[in-house]
Structure formats: structure tokens, C-alpha cells
Amino acid sequence: MICDRCGRLLNRATGRCVCEAYGGNAPAPVATTHPPPEAPRPVSAAAAFAVLDVSERPVRPARPAPPPPAPAPPPPPPLPSSAPGPLGAPVGTVSRVRMGRRRVDAVTYDNALVLAGRARGKKAAAARARLSAGQLAGLEESNRLIPGSAVDEVLVREDKVGGRACLKLTSGERVVLSWWGPHNRGVEAENLLADAFPGRVDQDDPAVVQRIFKAIAGLALVVAVMVAVVFAASSLLASEPPPPAPPAPPVTVPPAEQALRDQLGPACGPWMAFAEGVAAADRPNPAALRPVVDGLRGPFDAAAAASADYTAARDEVVYLQDYARRPADAAARESVSRVGYAIRQVSQACAGALSSS
């Protein structure tokens, strides 16, 4: 608040001014460098209600703290890269192996090899994985068990295209196995045979050049056989040529038509020579066209009077006569397609008149 007599601020604690002690003649206020006090700001209604609200409100209980997260279970121990199978289980399998004329699966065991029929489906393969060498060999009569003691040497040749293994048995027999590489991707046949016959597996000479020549020779033989079959089939299926077509009967022209052609022939000769010199997209020169088309008017009038077949050509001759007598600027504005159509119609009529009877 401001004092009305001296203009000083009242004491906030007592609400009185210092000028009261001097009878209203207080000394002038000392100038200071402090900024003047800010005017009191009005109190909002919400703040006033908040200050005057003295009602007792229930104290809200504090929210309970969230429980600490449960510790994560320890990760399971890592599985071994190759879990051991049951006792006597196969070590691996080379699928779709050709042995002579048969296709078998070469199932390798520790110190044994079983040549068994192909497993059809995942269930059959899973059941085979739990069988020992003797059990698998006894499933079918065609299955063959080759123990490690019966093998003297194994020569293996393997690449991306395929592989081949030659088993030399102690009895002198040779067992040759071959397979395609795409059917056994990721399968190392040499290592599997080394488990079946430890110490007796060796790499065979790859002989890549010999295999390439054999493949080329086989392909050439197949092509030659196919060409021979095609030629043989074509010779067997080929029939005798059809007899020649009979000669066309002579065309006879009626005497009246022949007379009209003889009448049009002398006038059509100069026209055909003139029409050949006119390009398809050009207009003929009216001065050069006038004498030629004037010579056609009389014969075509007579022909149209004798036969209605020459009426259209006669009308086009009349049109060309009118075109040949137009001024140069009017002839230049005439449609090229219209003039070309008239020339073609007259030329067709003249070509029929000049044809041999």
C-alpha cells in the first residue's frame, strides 16, 4: 500500500508510514538503484478458493511400489553339435546310390556298411536311425551287410557333380557304388566310409578329363541316335508326291465381249503407258492427261452402252476429263486419293481389255 501524504510504501508488518513520526514532514526518501517494486498481481479465484478451503480431506494412501521383476531363468545349456545317437545307431547315409542296376541307400555304421533299400518318407528314415547294422540288414532279403573285416581297400572319388566308391573285398569281389552330388549336398561320403572302414579308405584318381570325354561321347551318341530316328521316321511316313494338277481349261471369251475388247485395245495402250508413269502419291499433269483421256471417252461410251461392266470405268473417264480441264490452282486442290482411285479403275478396265482372249 502507498502512503497518501508522502507517497512511501507502508510498513508491511505494522501497516504504518514513517511520516507519522515527523508529523507528516518526513525527510525526502533517499534515491536507490533498486527497481521499483512490482504492483501486486490480482489473485485468481481458483487460488483464493484453494487458500480458503480448510475442509478436512481424507489422505489418499500412497500407491504401492511395483514389485521387482522376477529374475530371468538361466539359459539352457547349449546342445552339443552332434548329439550321440543310441548305441549302434548309423553314423550317416549316402542317398540314392547306384549299385549295378539297383538304387539303394548306403548306411554307414562304426566298422560296417549296410546297402539297404531306399527309405520312403521321414518316418521310415527316423525308424531306420534307431536300428543297428544287423537289424537293418535283416529287414529285407535284398539288404546287404558289409562288415569292416571283409574289406581290404576302399577307393573314393568325390566332387560337386557326384561321387564313386570302389570296395575291394577280401574275397576278391569288387562293389562299385556311384551317386549324384545334388542328391547328397552336405554329405561327406569319404568321411562316412572312413568311419565304416577305418584305415582302409583312400582317394581315387579323379580322372576329370576322361570323364569329360566320356560325357561328350555319350552326348554325341545320343544326338546321332535321335537324328537317325528322325530320318527313319520321316522316310517311313513320307508318301508319294501328289499327282500334278490337271491343266486349266482354256478360257473362252464370248464374241460380244471380244468385240468390246478389240474396240478398247487401241485406246487403252497409250493410257497404260501414261498410268505407269504416275506415282501413287502424285497428281497427273492435267495438260498431259487431257489428250490421253479424251481418246478413251468414245470407246468407253460405246463399251458402257453395250455392257454394264464398263459403266464404272466410263464414269471415271468422265471425271478425269473434267479434272484435266480445271485451272491449275483448282487441280492442285483436288484430293490425291480421289484422282488415284479414278486412275486405278480405268487401268483395271484397260488391263482386262488388253488381256489375251
Short mmCIF file of C-alpha atoms in Angstrom, two decimals:
data_model
loop_
_atom_site.label_atom_id
_atom_site.label_comp_id
_atom_site.label_asym_id
_atom_site.label_seq_id
_atom_site.Cartn_x
_atom_site.Cartn_y
_atom_site.Cartn_z
CA MET A 1 0.00 0.00 0.00
CA ILE A 2 1.13 3.64 -0.62
CA CYS A 3 1.01 6.46 1.95
CA ASP A 4 -1.32 9.31 0.89
CA ARG A 5 0.85 12.08 2.46
CA CYS A 6 4.39 11.19 1.41
CA GLY A 7 3.91 8.55 -1.28
CA ARG A 8 6.08 6.00 0.52
CA LEU A 9 5.30 2.33 0.89
CA LEU A 10 3.70 1.39 4.18
CA ASN A 11 5.40 -0.96 6.53
CA ARG A 12 4.18 -4.44 5.76
CA ALA A 13 4.40 -5.54 9.38
CA THR A 14 2.65 -2.53 11.08
CA GLY A 15 0.79 -1.03 8.13
CA ARG A 16 2.07 2.47 9.15
CA CYS A 17 4.26 5.03 7.36
CA VAL A 18 7.42 6.67 8.74
CA CYS A 19 5.96 10.12 8.12
CA GLU A 20 3.68 9.74 11.16
CA ALA A 21 6.71 10.11 13.44
CA TYR A 22 7.56 13.50 11.89
CA GLY A 23 4.06 14.91 11.82
CA GLY A 24 3.73 14.43 8.17
CA ASN A 25 7.05 16.22 7.42
CA ALA A 26 9.29 13.22 7.00
CA PRO A 27 12.59 13.70 5.14
CA ALA A 28 12.56 13.00 1.46
CA PRO A 29 13.22 9.40 0.54
CA VAL A 30 16.75 8.52 -0.46
CA ALA A 31 17.08 7.52 -4.07
CA THR A 32 18.20 3.96 -4.58
CA THR A 33 19.33 1.98 -7.58
CA HIS A 34 16.84 -0.78 -6.93
CA PRO A 35 13.95 -1.04 -9.39
CA PRO A 36 10.55 -0.01 -8.11
CA PRO A 37 8.54 -2.80 -6.60
CA GLU A 38 6.11 -4.56 -8.86
CA ALA A 39 2.46 -3.86 -8.45
CA PRO A 40 0.60 -6.62 -6.64
CA ARG A 41 -0.95 -9.08 -9.05
CA PRO A 42 -4.64 -9.96 -8.61
CA VAL A 43 -5.29 -13.32 -7.00
CA SER A 44 -7.24 -15.75 -9.18
CA ALA A 45 -10.47 -17.21 -7.93
CA ALA A 46 -9.05 -20.74 -8.00
CA ALA A 47 -6.10 -19.71 -5.83
CA ALA A 48 -8.42 -17.89 -3.38
CA PHE A 49 -10.65 -20.91 -3.03
CA ALA A 50 -7.62 -23.10 -2.55
CA VAL A 51 -6.36 -20.84 0.30
CA LEU A 52 -9.77 -20.55 1.96
CA ASP A 53 -10.58 -24.23 1.66
CA VAL A 54 -9.89 -25.55 5.13
CA SER A 55 -12.13 -28.59 4.98
CA GLU A 56 -10.60 -31.82 6.09
CA ARG A 57 -9.97 -34.17 3.23
CA PRO A 58 -9.09 -37.82 3.63
CA VAL A 59 -5.47 -38.53 2.96
CA ARG A 60 -5.06 -40.75 -0.06
CA PRO A 61 -2.90 -43.75 0.58
CA ALA A 62 0.31 -43.82 -1.40
CA ARG A 63 0.43 -46.18 -4.32
CA PRO A 64 2.34 -49.33 -3.56
CA ALA A 65 5.63 -49.65 -5.37
CA PRO A 66 5.62 -52.22 -8.16
CA PRO A 67 7.20 -55.50 -7.22
CA PRO A 68 10.70 -56.05 -8.56
CA PRO A 69 10.85 -58.10 -11.76
CA ALA A 70 11.37 -61.78 -11.32
CA PRO A 71 14.86 -62.90 -12.20
CA ALA A 72 15.11 -64.41 -15.67
CA PRO A 73 15.62 -68.16 -15.72
CA PRO A 74 19.14 -69.18 -16.60
CA PRO A 75 19.59 -70.09 -20.27
CA PRO A 76 19.58 -73.79 -21.03
CA PRO A 77 22.98 -75.31 -21.60
CA PRO A 78 23.95 -75.40 -25.28
CA LEU A 79 23.32 -78.67 -27.04
CA PRO A 80 26.32 -80.45 -28.42
CA SER A 81 26.91 -80.04 -32.14
CA SER A 82 26.40 -83.74 -32.77
CA ALA A 83 24.24 -85.40 -30.19
CA PRO A 84 25.18 -89.03 -29.81
CA GLY A 85 22.53 -91.44 -31.02
CA PRO A 86 21.56 -94.71 -29.45
CA LEU A 87 24.11 -97.46 -29.15
CA GLY A 88 24.77 -98.98 -32.58
CA ALA A 89 22.92 -96.22 -34.49
CA PRO A 90 24.07 -95.35 -38.01
CA VAL A 91 26.71 -92.67 -38.46
CA GLY A 92 25.36 -91.29 -41.75
CA THR A 93 23.65 -92.13 -45.03
CA VAL A 94 24.53 -91.59 -48.69
CA SER A 95 21.19 -91.46 -50.51
CA ARG A 96 20.25 -92.77 -53.97
CA VAL A 97 23.37 -94.80 -54.52
CA ARG A 98 23.53 -96.83 -57.74
CA MET A 99 24.90 -100.35 -57.31
CA GLY A 100 24.68 -102.09 -60.66
CA ARG A 101 21.05 -101.82 -61.70
CA ARG A 102 19.75 -101.17 -58.20
CA ARG A 103 19.32 -97.91 -56.32
CA VAL A 104 20.00 -98.24 -52.60
CA ASP A 105 20.97 -96.16 -49.60
CA ALA A 106 24.49 -96.67 -48.22
CA VAL A 107 24.04 -96.55 -44.42
CA THR A 108 27.38 -96.38 -42.57
CA TYR A 109 27.98 -97.68 -39.04
CA ASP A 110 31.03 -97.97 -36.90
CA ASN A 111 33.12 -100.61 -38.72
CA ALA A 112 30.22 -101.69 -41.01
CA LEU A 113 28.24 -100.68 -44.09
CA VAL A 114 24.67 -101.67 -44.99
CA LEU A 115 23.32 -101.37 -48.53
CA ALA A 116 19.57 -101.13 -47.90
CA GLY A 117 16.50 -100.19 -49.86
CA ARG A 118 15.64 -96.51 -50.02
CA ALA A 119 13.72 -95.05 -47.07
CA ARG A 120 10.38 -93.57 -48.17
CA GLY A 121 9.36 -90.64 -46.03
CA LYS A 122 10.55 -89.07 -42.80
CA LYS A 123 9.01 -91.75 -40.57
CA ALA A 124 10.93 -94.51 -42.30
CA ALA A 125 14.17 -92.53 -42.01
CA ALA A 126 13.53 -91.88 -38.31
CA ALA A 127 12.83 -95.55 -37.69
CA ARG A 128 15.99 -96.53 -39.56
CA ALA A 129 18.05 -94.19 -37.35
CA ARG A 130 17.26 -96.43 -34.32
CA LEU A 131 18.29 -99.73 -35.92
CA SER A 132 21.64 -101.40 -35.63
CA ALA A 133 23.54 -102.75 -38.61
CA GLY A 134 22.31 -106.32 -38.09
CA GLN A 135 18.69 -105.21 -37.63
CA LEU A 136 18.73 -103.09 -40.79
CA ALA A 137 20.32 -105.84 -42.84
CA GLY A 138 17.65 -108.30 -41.66
CA LEU A 139 14.68 -106.15 -42.66
CA GLU A 140 14.78 -107.23 -46.32
CA GLU A 141 16.44 -110.07 -48.13
CA SER A 142 17.97 -107.70 -50.67
CA ASN A 143 19.77 -105.69 -47.97
CA ARG A 144 23.47 -106.43 -47.71
CA LEU A 145 25.77 -106.05 -44.71
CA ILE A 146 29.48 -105.45 -45.41
CA PRO A 147 31.48 -105.64 -42.16
CA GLY A 148 34.77 -103.80 -41.84
CA SER A 149 36.76 -107.05 -41.58
CA ALA A 150 35.60 -108.10 -45.07
CA VAL A 151 37.07 -105.02 -46.83
CA ASP A 152 40.69 -104.69 -47.94
CA GLU A 153 40.61 -101.27 -49.58
CA VAL A 154 38.13 -98.51 -50.46
CA LEU A 155 38.87 -96.00 -53.24
CA VAL A 156 36.67 -92.90 -53.14
CA ARG A 157 36.29 -90.21 -55.79
CA GLU A 158 34.02 -87.29 -54.90
CA ASP A 159 33.29 -83.85 -56.43
CA LYS A 160 30.37 -81.44 -56.91
CA VAL A 161 28.89 -83.49 -59.74
CA GLY A 162 28.84 -86.80 -57.94
CA GLY A 163 30.94 -89.49 -56.38
CA ARG A 164 32.15 -93.06 -56.79
CA ALA A 165 33.45 -95.63 -54.34
CA CYS A 166 35.08 -98.98 -55.18
CA LEU A 167 35.13 -101.52 -52.33
CA LYS A 168 37.69 -104.29 -52.72
CA LEU A 169 36.62 -107.20 -50.53
CA THR A 170 38.87 -109.88 -49.11
CA SER A 171 37.02 -112.45 -51.22
CA GLY A 172 38.19 -110.71 -54.41
CA GLU A 173 34.80 -109.15 -55.17
CA ARG A 174 34.53 -105.52 -56.15
CA VAL A 175 31.50 -103.48 -55.12
CA VAL A 176 31.16 -100.24 -57.09
CA LEU A 177 28.89 -97.51 -55.73
CA SER A 178 28.11 -94.23 -57.51
CA TRP A 179 25.85 -91.28 -56.67
CA TRP A 180 24.88 -87.79 -57.81
CA GLY A 181 26.14 -84.79 -55.88
CA PRO A 182 22.85 -82.78 -55.82
CA HIS A 183 21.13 -85.65 -54.00
CA ASN A 184 23.74 -85.62 -51.20
CA ARG A 185 24.54 -81.98 -50.55
CA GLY A 186 26.41 -81.50 -47.31
CA VAL A 187 27.22 -85.23 -47.02
CA GLU A 188 30.91 -86.10 -46.93
CA ALA A 189 30.89 -89.64 -48.21
CA GLU A 190 34.62 -90.10 -47.77
CA ASN A 191 34.41 -89.36 -44.02
CA LEU A 192 31.41 -91.68 -43.61
CA LEU A 193 33.25 -94.55 -45.34
CA ALA A 194 36.31 -93.80 -43.20
CA ASP A 195 34.15 -94.41 -40.11
CA ALA A 196 32.86 -97.66 -41.58
CA PHE A 197 36.27 -98.91 -42.72
CA PRO A 198 38.91 -97.07 -40.67
CA GLY A 199 42.42 -97.15 -42.14
CA ARG A 200 41.33 -98.64 -45.46
CA VAL A 201 39.89 -95.61 -47.31
CA ASP A 202 41.95 -93.76 -49.89
CA GLN A 203 41.20 -91.19 -52.60
CA ASP A 204 40.92 -92.44 -56.17
CA ASP A 205 42.31 -90.67 -59.24
CA PRO A 206 39.68 -88.07 -60.23
CA ALA A 207 40.29 -88.54 -63.99
CA VAL A 208 38.33 -85.39 -64.81
CA VAL A 209 39.48 -85.28 -68.44
CA GLN A 210 38.45 -88.88 -69.01
CA ARG A 211 35.02 -88.22 -67.53
CA ILE A 212 34.56 -85.13 -69.72
CA PHE A 213 35.43 -87.09 -72.87
CA LYS A 214 33.05 -89.84 -71.84
CA ALA A 215 30.26 -87.31 -71.28
CA ILE A 216 30.89 -85.67 -74.69
CA ALA A 217 30.98 -89.06 -76.42
CA GLY A 218 27.75 -90.09 -74.73
CA LEU A 219 26.05 -86.83 -75.72
CA ALA A 220 27.23 -87.20 -79.33
CA LEU A 221 25.93 -90.78 -79.41
CA VAL A 222 22.54 -89.66 -78.12
CA VAL A 223 22.32 -86.89 -80.75
CA ALA A 224 23.30 -89.30 -83.53
CA VAL A 225 20.67 -91.81 -82.43
CA MET A 226 18.00 -89.11 -82.33
CA VAL A 227 18.91 -87.85 -85.82
CA ALA A 228 18.81 -91.40 -87.18
CA VAL A 229 15.42 -92.00 -85.60
CA VAL A 230 14.06 -88.77 -87.09
CA PHE A 231 15.31 -89.63 -90.59
CA ALA A 232 13.96 -93.17 -90.36
CA ALA A 233 10.56 -91.94 -89.20
CA SER A 234 10.42 -89.32 -91.95
CA SER A 235 11.31 -91.87 -94.62
CA LEU A 236 8.67 -94.30 -93.37
CA LEU A 237 5.96 -91.70 -93.05
CA ALA A 238 6.74 -89.95 -96.33
CA SER A 239 4.18 -90.76 -99.03
CA GLU A 240 4.36 -90.48 -102.78
CA PRO A 241 4.10 -86.94 -104.13
CA PRO A 242 0.60 -85.96 -105.19
CA PRO A 243 -0.15 -86.14 -108.90
CA PRO A 244 0.18 -82.88 -110.80
CA ALA A 245 -2.90 -80.76 -111.06
CA PRO A 246 -4.80 -81.07 -114.34
CA PRO A 247 -4.26 -78.23 -116.78
CA ALA A 248 -6.70 -75.37 -116.51
CA PRO A 249 -9.39 -75.40 -119.21
CA PRO A 250 -8.94 -72.74 -121.87
CA VAL A 251 -10.81 -69.54 -121.19
CA THR A 252 -13.16 -68.63 -123.98
CA VAL A 253 -14.49 -65.10 -124.23
CA PRO A 254 -17.94 -64.53 -125.75
CA PRO A 255 -17.85 -62.90 -129.19
CA ALA A 256 -19.57 -59.73 -127.96
CA GLU A 257 -17.07 -59.29 -125.13
CA GLN A 258 -14.21 -59.96 -127.50
CA ALA A 259 -15.51 -57.27 -129.87
CA LEU A 260 -15.60 -54.74 -126.99
CA ARG A 261 -12.03 -55.62 -126.02
CA ASP A 262 -10.87 -55.23 -129.60
CA GLN A 263 -12.50 -51.80 -129.67
CA LEU A 264 -10.91 -50.67 -126.38
CA GLY A 265 -7.44 -52.10 -127.14
CA PRO A 266 -6.09 -49.29 -129.37
CA ALA A 267 -7.17 -46.57 -126.88
CA CYS A 268 -6.00 -48.44 -123.76
CA GLY A 269 -2.42 -48.86 -124.95
CA PRO A 270 -1.48 -45.14 -124.59
CA TRP A 271 -3.43 -44.97 -121.30
CA MET A 272 -1.48 -47.85 -119.69
CA ALA A 273 1.80 -46.23 -120.69
CA PHE A 274 0.65 -42.93 -119.16
CA ALA A 275 -0.68 -44.52 -115.93
CA GLU A 276 2.61 -46.34 -115.26
CA GLY A 277 4.42 -43.01 -115.14
CA VAL A 278 2.13 -41.54 -112.44
CA ALA A 279 3.28 -42.23 -108.85
CA ALA A 280 0.75 -43.39 -106.28
CA ALA A 281 1.01 -40.20 -104.18
CA ASP A 282 1.16 -37.72 -107.12
CA ARG A 283 -1.45 -35.95 -109.22
CA PRO A 284 -1.10 -36.34 -113.00
CA ASN A 285 -0.28 -33.30 -115.08
CA PRO A 286 -3.63 -32.02 -116.48
CA ALA A 287 -2.04 -30.90 -119.76
CA ALA A 288 -0.51 -34.36 -120.37
CA LEU A 289 -3.66 -36.16 -119.15
CA ARG A 290 -6.11 -34.31 -121.42
CA PRO A 291 -5.26 -35.90 -124.83
CA VAL A 292 -4.94 -39.40 -123.36
CA VAL A 293 -8.26 -39.36 -121.53
CA ASP A 294 -10.02 -37.72 -124.50
CA GLY A 295 -9.03 -40.72 -126.60
CA LEU A 296 -10.71 -43.05 -124.05
CA ARG A 297 -14.06 -41.29 -123.93
CA GLY A 298 -15.53 -42.58 -127.21
CA PRO A 299 -14.53 -46.28 -126.83
CA PHE A 300 -15.68 -46.39 -123.18
CA ASP A 301 -19.02 -44.77 -124.06
CA ALA A 302 -19.61 -47.49 -126.64
CA ALA A 303 -18.48 -50.24 -124.26
CA ALA A 304 -20.72 -48.95 -121.42
CA ALA A 305 -23.68 -48.84 -123.81
CA ALA A 306 -23.05 -52.48 -124.78
CA SER A 307 -22.17 -53.86 -121.31
CA ALA A 308 -22.87 -52.56 -117.80
CA ASP A 309 -19.43 -53.87 -116.69
CA TYR A 310 -17.78 -50.81 -118.22
CA THR A 311 -20.13 -48.20 -116.73
CA ALA A 312 -17.96 -47.50 -113.65
CA ALA A 313 -14.83 -47.12 -115.79
CA ARG A 314 -16.68 -44.79 -118.20
CA ASP A 315 -17.74 -42.58 -115.24
CA GLU A 316 -14.12 -42.33 -114.06
CA VAL A 317 -13.05 -41.34 -117.61
CA VAL A 318 -15.62 -38.52 -117.49
CA TYR A 319 -14.22 -37.42 -114.08
CA LEU A 320 -10.65 -37.40 -115.41
CA GLN A 321 -11.74 -35.35 -118.43
CA ASP A 322 -13.24 -32.76 -116.07
CA TYR A 323 -10.09 -32.82 -113.90
CA ALA A 324 -7.83 -32.31 -116.95
CA ARG A 325 -9.74 -29.10 -117.90
CA ARG A 326 -9.64 -27.43 -114.48
CA PRO A 327 -7.39 -24.44 -113.77
CA ALA A 328 -4.00 -25.18 -112.25
CA ASP A 329 -4.99 -23.96 -108.76
CA ALA A 330 -8.24 -25.97 -108.78
CA ALA A 331 -6.43 -29.10 -109.98
CA ALA A 332 -3.84 -28.66 -107.20
CA ARG A 333 -6.61 -28.65 -104.57
CA GLU A 334 -8.13 -31.92 -105.79
CA SER A 335 -7.71 -34.95 -103.47
CA VAL A 336 -4.82 -37.19 -104.45
CA SER A 337 -6.72 -40.28 -103.30
CA ARG A 338 -9.71 -39.40 -105.49
CA VAL A 339 -7.57 -38.97 -108.60
CA GLY A 340 -5.66 -42.18 -107.81
CA TYR A 341 -8.91 -44.11 -107.43
CA ALA A 342 -10.09 -42.96 -110.89
CA ILE A 343 -6.74 -43.93 -112.47
CA ARG A 344 -6.90 -47.41 -110.88
CA GLN A 345 -10.47 -48.06 -112.09
CA VAL A 346 -9.64 -47.12 -115.68
CA SER A 347 -6.40 -49.12 -115.57
CA GLN A 348 -8.24 -52.26 -114.40
CA ALA A 349 -10.76 -51.96 -117.25
CA CYS A 350 -7.97 -51.47 -119.80
CA ALA A 351 -5.98 -54.38 -118.37
CA GLY A 352 -8.99 -56.65 -118.92
CA ALA A 353 -9.39 -55.34 -122.45
CA LEU A 354 -5.72 -55.92 -123.29
CA SER A 355 -5.63 -59.46 -121.79
CA SER A 356 -5.30 -62.33 -124.27
CA SER A 357 -8.58 -63.98 -125.28
#
